[in-house]
């Protein structure tokens, strides 16, 4: 999760977030190189005394500053297109979970198991334990096994919400009357926090999301003991 000292992205806990992090670094590297080159040209032109007031055109330079940006855009576009296709792909899911947005909480239904359905409300500040986070912890976490492909079916019963977990690289709109689909795969156990990322009303800031990624054996035990 994000802390006060962080100035970069959260640690990735899914192959998708790893790809997004590498793409971010790739784009930032290109942007920094372009910025340094442009600043060098501006300073060089400002400081030198060479002027060409009578030169009307230079087709070689025009070709260079046309084709070089095209090549740079290709290097930026191909990784982006690859990630877009990966985000839409569903790889033989083992478990399907329905996530429904409400004003202002989330409800979850494990379609592959009978009677596994619950609401997830934010824990009020006055009821928090010392090891829980204000405005982020919930009374019922979404428990999933790690290293398991999971299909998420996301929708809403009232207004538009957005189901978002930054550490796993997922942000999907929950739109009333429409079911959006996403793939989820966590690569290690832990607690991962998110919040509704669509302004959905007065209590928009008070409908957090918590994923508890755990060992598959512990997940099966949780399913068996679910009340």
CSV table of N, CA, C and O in Angstrom, one decimal, residues 110-196:
chain,number,residue,atom,x,y,z
A,110,UNK,N,-19.1,-15.4,-4.5
A,110,UNK,CA,-18.2,-16.4,-5.0
A,110,UNK,C,-19.1,-17.4,-5.8
A,110,UNK,O,-19.7,-18.3,-5.2
A,111,UNK,N,-19.2,-17.3,-7.1
A,111,UNK,CA,-20.2,-18.0,-7.9
A,111,UNK,C,-20.0,-19.5,-7.9
A,111,UNK,O,-20.9,-20.3,-8.2
A,112,UNK,N,-18.7,-19.9,-7.7
A,112,UNK,CA,-18.4,-21.3,-7.8
A,112,UNK,C,-18.7,-22.1,-6.5
A,112,UNK,O,-18.5,-23.3,-6.5
A,113,UNK,N,-19.0,-21.4,-5.5
A,113,UNK,CA,-19.3,-22.0,-4.2
A,113,UNK,C,-20.7,-21.6,-3.7
A,113,UNK,O,-21.1,-20.4,-3.9
A,114,UNK,N,-21.5,-22.4,-3.1
A,114,UNK,CA,-22.8,-22.1,-2.7
A,114,UNK,C,-22.8,-21.3,-1.4
A,114,UNK,O,-22.0,-21.5,-0.5
A,115,UNK,N,-23.7,-20.3,-1.3
A,115,UNK,CA,-23.9,-19.5,-0.1
A,115,UNK,C,-22.7,-18.7,0.3
A,115,UNK,O,-22.5,-18.4,1.5
A,116,UNK,N,-21.8,-18.4,-0.6
A,116,UNK,CA,-20.7,-17.5,-0.3
A,116,UNK,C,-21.0,-16.1,-0.8
A,116,UNK,O,-20.7,-15.8,-2.0
A,117,UNK,N,-21.6,-15.3,0.0
A,117,UNK,CA,-22.0,-13.9,-0.4
A,117,UNK,C,-21.9,-13.0,0.8
A,117,UNK,O,-22.4,-13.4,1.8
A,118,UNK,N,-21.3,-11.9,0.7
A,118,UNK,CA,-21.2,-11.0,1.8
A,118,UNK,C,-21.0,-9.5,1.4
A,118,UNK,O,-20.6,-9.3,0.2
A,119,UNK,N,-21.3,-8.6,2.3
A,119,UNK,CA,-21.1,-7.2,2.1
A,119,UNK,C,-19.7,-6.8,2.8
A,119,UNK,O,-19.4,-7.4,3.8
A,120,UNK,N,-19.1,-5.8,2.2
A,120,UNK,CA,-17.8,-5.3,2.7
A,120,UNK,C,-17.9,-3.8,3.0
A,120,UNK,O,-17.9,-3.0,2.1
A,121,UNK,N,-18.0,-3.5,4.3
A,121,UNK,CA,-18.1,-2.1,4.8
A,121,UNK,C,-16.8,-1.6,5.4
A,121,UNK,O,-16.1,-2.4,6.0
A,122,UNK,N,-16.6,-0.3,5.2
A,122,UNK,CA,-15.4,0.3,5.9
A,122,UNK,C,-15.6,0.3,7.4
A,122,UNK,O,-16.7,0.5,7.9
A,123,UNK,N,-14.5,-0.1,8.1
A,123,UNK,CA,-14.6,-0.1,9.6
A,123,UNK,C,-14.5,1.4,10.1
A,123,UNK,O,-13.6,2.1,9.7
A,124,UNK,N,-15.5,1.8,10.9
A,124,UNK,CA,-15.4,3.2,11.4
A,124,UNK,C,-14.1,3.5,12.2
A,124,UNK,O,-13.6,2.5,12.8
A,125,UNK,N,-13.7,4.7,12.2
A,125,UNK,CA,-12.4,5.0,12.9
A,125,UNK,C,-12.4,4.6,14.4
A,125,UNK,O,-11.5,4.1,14.9
A,126,UNK,N,-13.6,4.8,15.1
A,126,UNK,CA,-13.6,4.5,16.5
A,126,UNK,C,-13.6,3.0,16.8
A,126,UNK,O,-13.4,2.6,17.9
A,127,UNK,N,-13.8,2.2,15.8
A,127,UNK,CA,-13.8,0.7,16.0
A,127,UNK,C,-12.5,0.1,15.5
A,127,UNK,O,-12.4,-1.2,15.5
A,128,UNK,N,-11.5,0.8,15.0
A,128,UNK,CA,-10.3,0.3,14.5
A,128,UNK,C,-9.4,-0.3,15.6
A,128,UNK,O,-9.3,0.3,16.7
A,129,UNK,N,-8.7,-1.4,15.3
A,129,UNK,CA,-7.7,-1.9,16.1
A,129,UNK,C,-6.4,-1.2,15.8
A,129,UNK,O,-6.2,-0.5,14.8
A,130,UNK,N,-5.4,-1.5,16.6
A,130,UNK,CA,-4.1,-0.8,16.4
A,130,UNK,C,-3.4,-1.1,15.1
A,130,UNK,O,-2.6,-0.4,14.6
A,131,UNK,N,-3.7,-2.3,14.6
A,131,UNK,CA,-3.0,-2.8,13.4
A,131,UNK,C,-3.8,-2.6,12.1
A,131,UNK,O,-3.5,-3.1,11.1
A,132,UNK,N,-4.9,-1.8,12.2
A,132,UNK,CA,-5.7,-1.5,11.1
A,132,UNK,C,-5.6,-0.1,10.6
A,132,UNK,O,-5.2,0.8,11.4
A,133,UNK,N,-5.9,0.1,9.3
A,133,UNK,CA,-5.7,1.4,8.7
A,133,UNK,C,-7.0,2.2,8.6
A,133,UNK,O,-8.0,1.7,8.1
A,134,UNK,N,-6.9,3.5,9.0
A,134,UNK,CA,-8.1,4.4,8.9
A,134,UNK,C,-8.5,4.6,7.4
A,134,UNK,O,-7.6,4.8,6.6
A,135,UNK,N,-9.8,4.5,7.1
A,135,UNK,CA,-10.4,4.7,5.8
A,135,UNK,C,-10.0,3.6,4.8
A,135,UNK,O,-10.4,3.7,3.6
A,136,UNK,N,-9.3,2.6,5.2
A,136,UNK,CA,-8.9,1.5,4.3
A,136,UNK,C,-9.3,0.1,4.6
A,136,UNK,O,-9.6,-0.7,3.8
A,137,UNK,N,-9.4,-0.2,5.9
A,137,UNK,CA,-9.8,-1.5,6.3
A,137,UNK,C,-11.3,-1.7,6.3
A,137,UNK,O,-12.1,-0.8,6.5
A,138,UNK,N,-11.7,-3.0,6.1
A,138,UNK,CA,-13.1,-3.3,6.0
A,138,UNK,C,-13.4,-4.5,6.9
A,138,UNK,O,-12.5,-5.2,7.4
A,139,UNK,N,-14.7,-4.7,7.1
A,139,UNK,CA,-15.1,-5.7,8.1
A,139,UNK,C,-15.0,-7.1,7.4
A,139,UNK,O,-14.8,-8.1,8.1
A,140,UNK,N,-15.2,-7.2,6.1
A,140,UNK,CA,-15.1,-8.5,5.4
A,140,UNK,C,-14.2,-8.3,4.1
A,140,UNK,O,-14.5,-7.6,3.2
A,141,UNK,N,-13.0,-9.0,4.2
A,141,UNK,CA,-12.1,-8.8,3.0
A,141,UNK,C,-12.5,-9.8,1.9
A,141,UNK,O,-13.1,-10.9,2.2
A,142,UNK,N,-12.0,-9.5,0.7
A,142,UNK,CA,-12.2,-10.4,-0.4
A,142,UNK,C,-11.0,-11.4,-0.4
A,142,UNK,O,-9.9,-11.0,-0.7
A,143,UNK,N,-11.2,-12.6,0.0
A,143,UNK,CA,-10.1,-13.6,0.2
A,143,UNK,C,-10.0,-14.4,-1.1
A,143,UNK,O,-10.9,-14.9,-1.7
A,144,UNK,N,-8.7,-14.4,-1.6
A,144,UNK,CA,-8.4,-15.2,-2.8
A,144,UNK,C,-7.1,-16.0,-2.6
A,144,UNK,O,-6.3,-15.6,-1.8
A,145,UNK,N,-7.0,-17.1,-3.4
A,145,UNK,CA,-5.7,-17.8,-3.3
A,145,UNK,C,-4.7,-17.2,-4.3
A,145,UNK,O,-5.1,-16.7,-5.4
A,146,UNK,N,-3.4,-17.1,-3.9
A,146,UNK,CA,-2.4,-16.6,-4.8
A,146,UNK,C,-2.0,-17.6,-5.8
A,146,UNK,O,-2.3,-18.8,-5.7
A,147,UNK,N,-1.4,-17.1,-6.9
A,147,UNK,CA,-1.0,-18.0,-8.1
A,147,UNK,C,-2.2,-18.7,-8.7
A,147,UNK,O,-2.1,-19.9,-9.1
A,148,UNK,N,-3.3,-18.1,-8.6
A,148,UNK,CA,-4.6,-18.7,-9.2
A,148,UNK,C,-5.3,-17.7,-10.1
A,148,UNK,O,-5.5,-16.5,-9.6
A,149,UNK,N,-5.6,-18.1,-11.3
A,149,UNK,CA,-6.3,-17.1,-12.2
A,149,UNK,C,-7.8,-17.0,-11.7
A,149,UNK,O,-8.5,-18.0,-11.5
A,150,UNK,N,-8.2,-15.7,-11.5
A,150,UNK,CA,-9.5,-15.4,-11.0
A,150,UNK,C,-10.2,-14.5,-12.0
A,150,UNK,O,-9.6,-13.5,-12.5
A,151,UNK,N,-11.4,-14.7,-12.3
A,151,UNK,CA,-12.2,-13.8,-13.2
A,151,UNK,C,-13.1,-13.0,-12.3
A,151,UNK,O,-13.8,-13.5,-11.4
A,152,UNK,N,-13.1,-11.7,-12.5
A,152,UNK,CA,-13.9,-10.7,-11.7
A,152,UNK,C,-15.0,-10.2,-12.7
A,152,UNK,O,-14.7,-9.8,-13.8
A,153,UNK,N,-16.2,-10.3,-12.2
A,153,UNK,CA,-17.4,-9.7,-12.9
A,153,UNK,C,-17.8,-8.5,-12.0
A,153,UNK,O,-18.3,-8.7,-10.9
A,154,UNK,N,-17.7,-7.4,-12.6
A,154,UNK,CA,-17.9,-6.1,-11.8
A,154,UNK,C,-19.1,-5.3,-12.4
A,154,UNK,O,-19.1,-5.1,-13.6
A,155,UNK,N,-20.0,-4.9,-11.5
A,155,UNK,CA,-21.1,-4.1,-11.9
A,155,UNK,C,-21.5,-3.3,-10.7
A,155,UNK,O,-20.9,-3.2,-9.6
A,156,UNK,N,-22.7,-2.6,-10.8
A,156,UNK,CA,-23.2,-1.7,-9.8
A,156,UNK,C,-24.7,-1.8,-9.8
A,156,UNK,O,-25.3,-2.1,-10.8
A,157,UNK,N,-25.3,-1.5,-8.6
A,157,UNK,CA,-26.7,-1.5,-8.5
A,157,UNK,C,-27.3,-0.1,-8.5
A,157,UNK,O,-28.5,0.0,-8.5
A,158,UNK,N,-26.5,0.9,-8.4
A,158,UNK,CA,-27.1,2.3,-8.3
A,158,UNK,C,-26.4,3.3,-9.3
A,158,UNK,O,-26.9,3.6,-10.4
A,159,UNK,N,-25.2,3.7,-8.9
A,159,UNK,CA,-24.4,4.7,-9.8
A,159,UNK,C,-23.1,4.1,-10.2
A,159,UNK,O,-22.8,3.0,-9.8
A,160,UNK,N,-22.3,4.8,-11.0
A,160,UNK,CA,-21.1,4.3,-11.5
A,160,UNK,C,-20.0,4.4,-10.3
A,160,UNK,O,-19.8,5.4,-9.7
A,161,UNK,N,-19.4,3.2,-10.0
A,161,UNK,CA,-18.3,3.1,-9.1
A,161,UNK,C,-17.1,2.6,-9.9
A,161,UNK,O,-17.2,2.4,-11.1
A,162,UNK,N,-16.0,2.4,-9.2
A,162,UNK,CA,-14.8,1.9,-9.9
A,162,UNK,C,-14.0,1.1,-8.9
A,162,UNK,O,-13.5,1.6,-7.9
A,163,UNK,N,-13.8,-0.2,-9.3
A,163,UNK,CA,-13.2,-1.2,-8.4
A,163,UNK,C,-11.7,-1.1,-8.7
A,163,UNK,O,-11.3,-1.5,-9.8
A,164,UNK,N,-10.9,-0.7,-7.8
A,164,UNK,CA,-9.5,-0.4,-8.1
A,164,UNK,C,-8.5,-0.9,-7.0
A,164,UNK,O,-8.8,-0.7,-5.8
A,165,UNK,N,-7.5,-1.7,-7.4
A,165,UNK,CA,-6.5,-2.1,-6.5
A,165,UNK,C,-5.1,-1.8,-7.2
A,165,UNK,O,-4.7,-2.5,-8.1
A,166,UNK,N,-4.4,-0.8,-6.8
A,166,UNK,CA,-3.2,-0.3,-7.5
A,166,UNK,C,-2.1,-1.4,-7.5
A,166,UNK,O,-1.4,-1.6,-8.5
A,167,UNK,N,-2.0,-2.2,-6.4
A,167,UNK,CA,-0.8,-3.1,-6.4
A,167,UNK,C,-1.0,-4.3,-7.4
A,167,UNK,O,0.0,-4.9,-7.7
A,168,UNK,N,-2.2,-4.6,-7.8
A,168,UNK,CA,-2.3,-5.6,-8.8
A,168,UNK,C,-2.7,-5.1,-10.2
A,168,UNK,O,-3.0,-5.8,-11.1
A,169,UNK,N,-2.7,-3.8,-10.3
A,169,UNK,CA,-2.9,-3.1,-11.7
A,169,UNK,C,-4.3,-3.3,-12.2
A,169,UNK,O,-4.5,-3.4,-13.4
A,170,UNK,N,-5.3,-3.2,-11.3
A,170,UNK,CA,-6.7,-3.3,-11.8
A,170,UNK,C,-7.5,-2.0,-11.5
A,170,UNK,O,-7.4,-1.5,-10.3
A,171,UNK,N,-8.2,-1.5,-12.5
A,171,UNK,CA,-9.1,-0.4,-12.3
A,171,UNK,C,-10.2,-0.6,-13.3
A,171,UNK,O,-10.0,-0.4,-14.5
A,172,UNK,N,-11.4,-1.1,-12.8
A,172,UNK,CA,-12.5,-1.4,-13.7
A,172,UNK,C,-13.7,-0.7,-13.2
A,172,UNK,O,-14.1,-0.7,-12.0
A,173,UNK,N,-14.4,0.0,-14.1
A,173,UNK,CA,-15.7,0.7,-13.8
A,173,UNK,C,-16.8,-0.3,-13.5
A,173,UNK,O,-17.0,-1.3,-14.2
A,174,UNK,N,-17.5,0.0,-12.4
A,174,UNK,CA,-18.7,-0.7,-12.0
A,174,UNK,C,-19.9,0.1,-12.5
A,174,UNK,O,-20.3,1.1,-11.9
A,175,UNK,N,-20.5,-0.3,-13.6
A,175,UNK,CA,-21.5,0.5,-14.3
A,175,UNK,C,-22.9,-0.2,-14.1
A,175,UNK,O,-23.0,-1.4,-14.4
A,176,UNK,N,-23.9,0.5,-13.7
A,176,UNK,CA,-25.2,-0.1,-13.5
A,176,UNK,C,-25.8,-0.6,-14.8
A,176,UNK,O,-25.7,0.1,-15.8
A,177,UNK,N,-26.3,-1.8,-14.8
A,177,UNK,CA,-26.8,-2.4,-16.1
A,177,UNK,C,-25.8,-3.0,-17.0
A,177,UNK,O,-26.2,-3.5,-18.1
A,178,UNK,N,-24.6,-3.0,-16.6
A,178,UNK,CA,-23.5,-3.6,-17.4
A,178,UNK,C,-22.5,-4.4,-16.6
A,178,UNK,O,-22.2,-3.9,-15.5
A,179,UNK,N,-22.1,-5.5,-17.1
A,179,UNK,CA,-21.1,-6.3,-16.4
A,179,UNK,C,-19.7,-6.2,-17.1
A,179,UNK,O,-19.6,-6.5,-18.2
A,180,UNK,N,-18.8,-5.7,-16.4
A,180,UNK,CA,-17.4,-5.6,-16.9
A,180,UNK,C,-16.6,-6.8,-16.3
A,180,UNK,O,-16.8,-7.2,-15.2
A,181,UNK,N,-15.6,-7.2,-17.1
A,181,UNK,CA,-14.9,-8.4,-16.8
A,181,UNK,C,-13.4,-8.1,-16.7
A,181,UNK,O,-12.9,-7.3,-17.4
A,182,UNK,N,-12.7,-8.7,-15.7
A,182,UNK,CA,-11.3,-8.5,-15.5
A,182,UNK,C,-10.6,-9.7,-15.0
A,182,UNK,O,-11.3,-10.6,-14.4
A,183,UNK,N,-9.4,-9.9,-15.3
A,183,UNK,CA,-8.6,-11.0,-14.8
A,183,UNK,C,-7.7,-10.6,-13.7
A,183,UNK,O,-7.1,-9.6,-13.7
A,184,UNK,N,-7.6,-11.5,-12.6
A,184,UNK,CA,-6.8,-11.2,-11.5
A,184,UNK,C,-5.9,-12.4,-11.1
A,184,UNK,O,-6.4,-13.5,-11.1
A,185,UNK,N,-4.6,-12.1,-10.9
A,185,UNK,CA,-3.7,-13.1,-10.5
A,185,UNK,C,-2.6,-12.5,-9.6
A,185,UNK,O,-1.9,-11.6,-10.0
A,186,UNK,N,-2.6,-12.9,-8.3
A,186,UNK,CA,-1.6,-12.4,-7.4
A,186,UNK,C,-0.5,-13.4,-7.3
A,186,UNK,O,-0.7,-14.6,-7.3
A,187,UNK,N,0.7,-12.9,-7.1
A,187,UNK,CA,1.9,-13.7,-7.1
A,187,UNK,C,2.5,-14.0,-5.7
A,187,UNK,O,3.4,-14.8,-5.6
A,188,UNK,N,1.9,-13.4,-4.7
A,188,UNK,CA,2.4,-13.7,-3.4
A,188,UNK,C,1.3,-13.3,-2.4
A,188,UNK,O,0.4,-12.5,-2.7
A,189,UNK,N,1.3,-13.8,-1.2
A,189,UNK,CA,0.3,-13.5,-0.2
A,189,UNK,C,0.5,-12.1,0.4
A,189,UNK,O,1.5,-11.5,0.3
A,190,UNK,N,-0.6,-11.6,1.0
A,190,UNK,CA,-0.6,-10.3,1.6
A,190,UNK,C,-1.9,-9.6,1.6
A,190,UNK,O,-2.9,-10.2,1.1
A,191,UNK,N,-2.0,-8.4,2.2
A,191,UNK,CA,-3.2,-7.6,2.1
A,191,UNK,C,-2.9,-6.4,1.2
A,191,UNK,O,-1.9,-5.8,1.2
A,192,UNK,N,-3.9,-6.2,0.3
A,192,UNK,CA,-3.7,-5.2,-0.7
A,192,UNK,C,-5.0,-4.3,-0.7
A,192,UNK,O,-6.1,-4.8,-0.8
A,193,UNK,N,-4.7,-3.0,-0.7
A,193,UNK,CA,-5.8,-2.0,-0.4
A,193,UNK,C,-6.1,-1.2,-1.7
A,193,UNK,O,-5.2,-0.9,-2.5
A,194,UNK,N,-7.4,-0.9,-1.8
A,194,UNK,CA,-7.8,0.0,-2.9
A,194,UNK,C,-9.0,0.8,-2.4
A,194,UNK,O,-9.5,0.6,-1.3
A,195,UNK,N,-9.5,1.7,-3.3
A,195,UNK,CA,-10.6,2.5,-3.0
A,195,UNK,C,-11.4,2.7,-4.3
A,195,UNK,O,-10.9,2.6,-5.4
A,196,UNK,N,-12.7,3.1,-4.1
A,196,UNK,CA,-13.5,3.4,-5.3
A,196,UNK,C,-12.9,4.6,-6.0
A,196,UNK,O,-12.6,5.7,-5.3
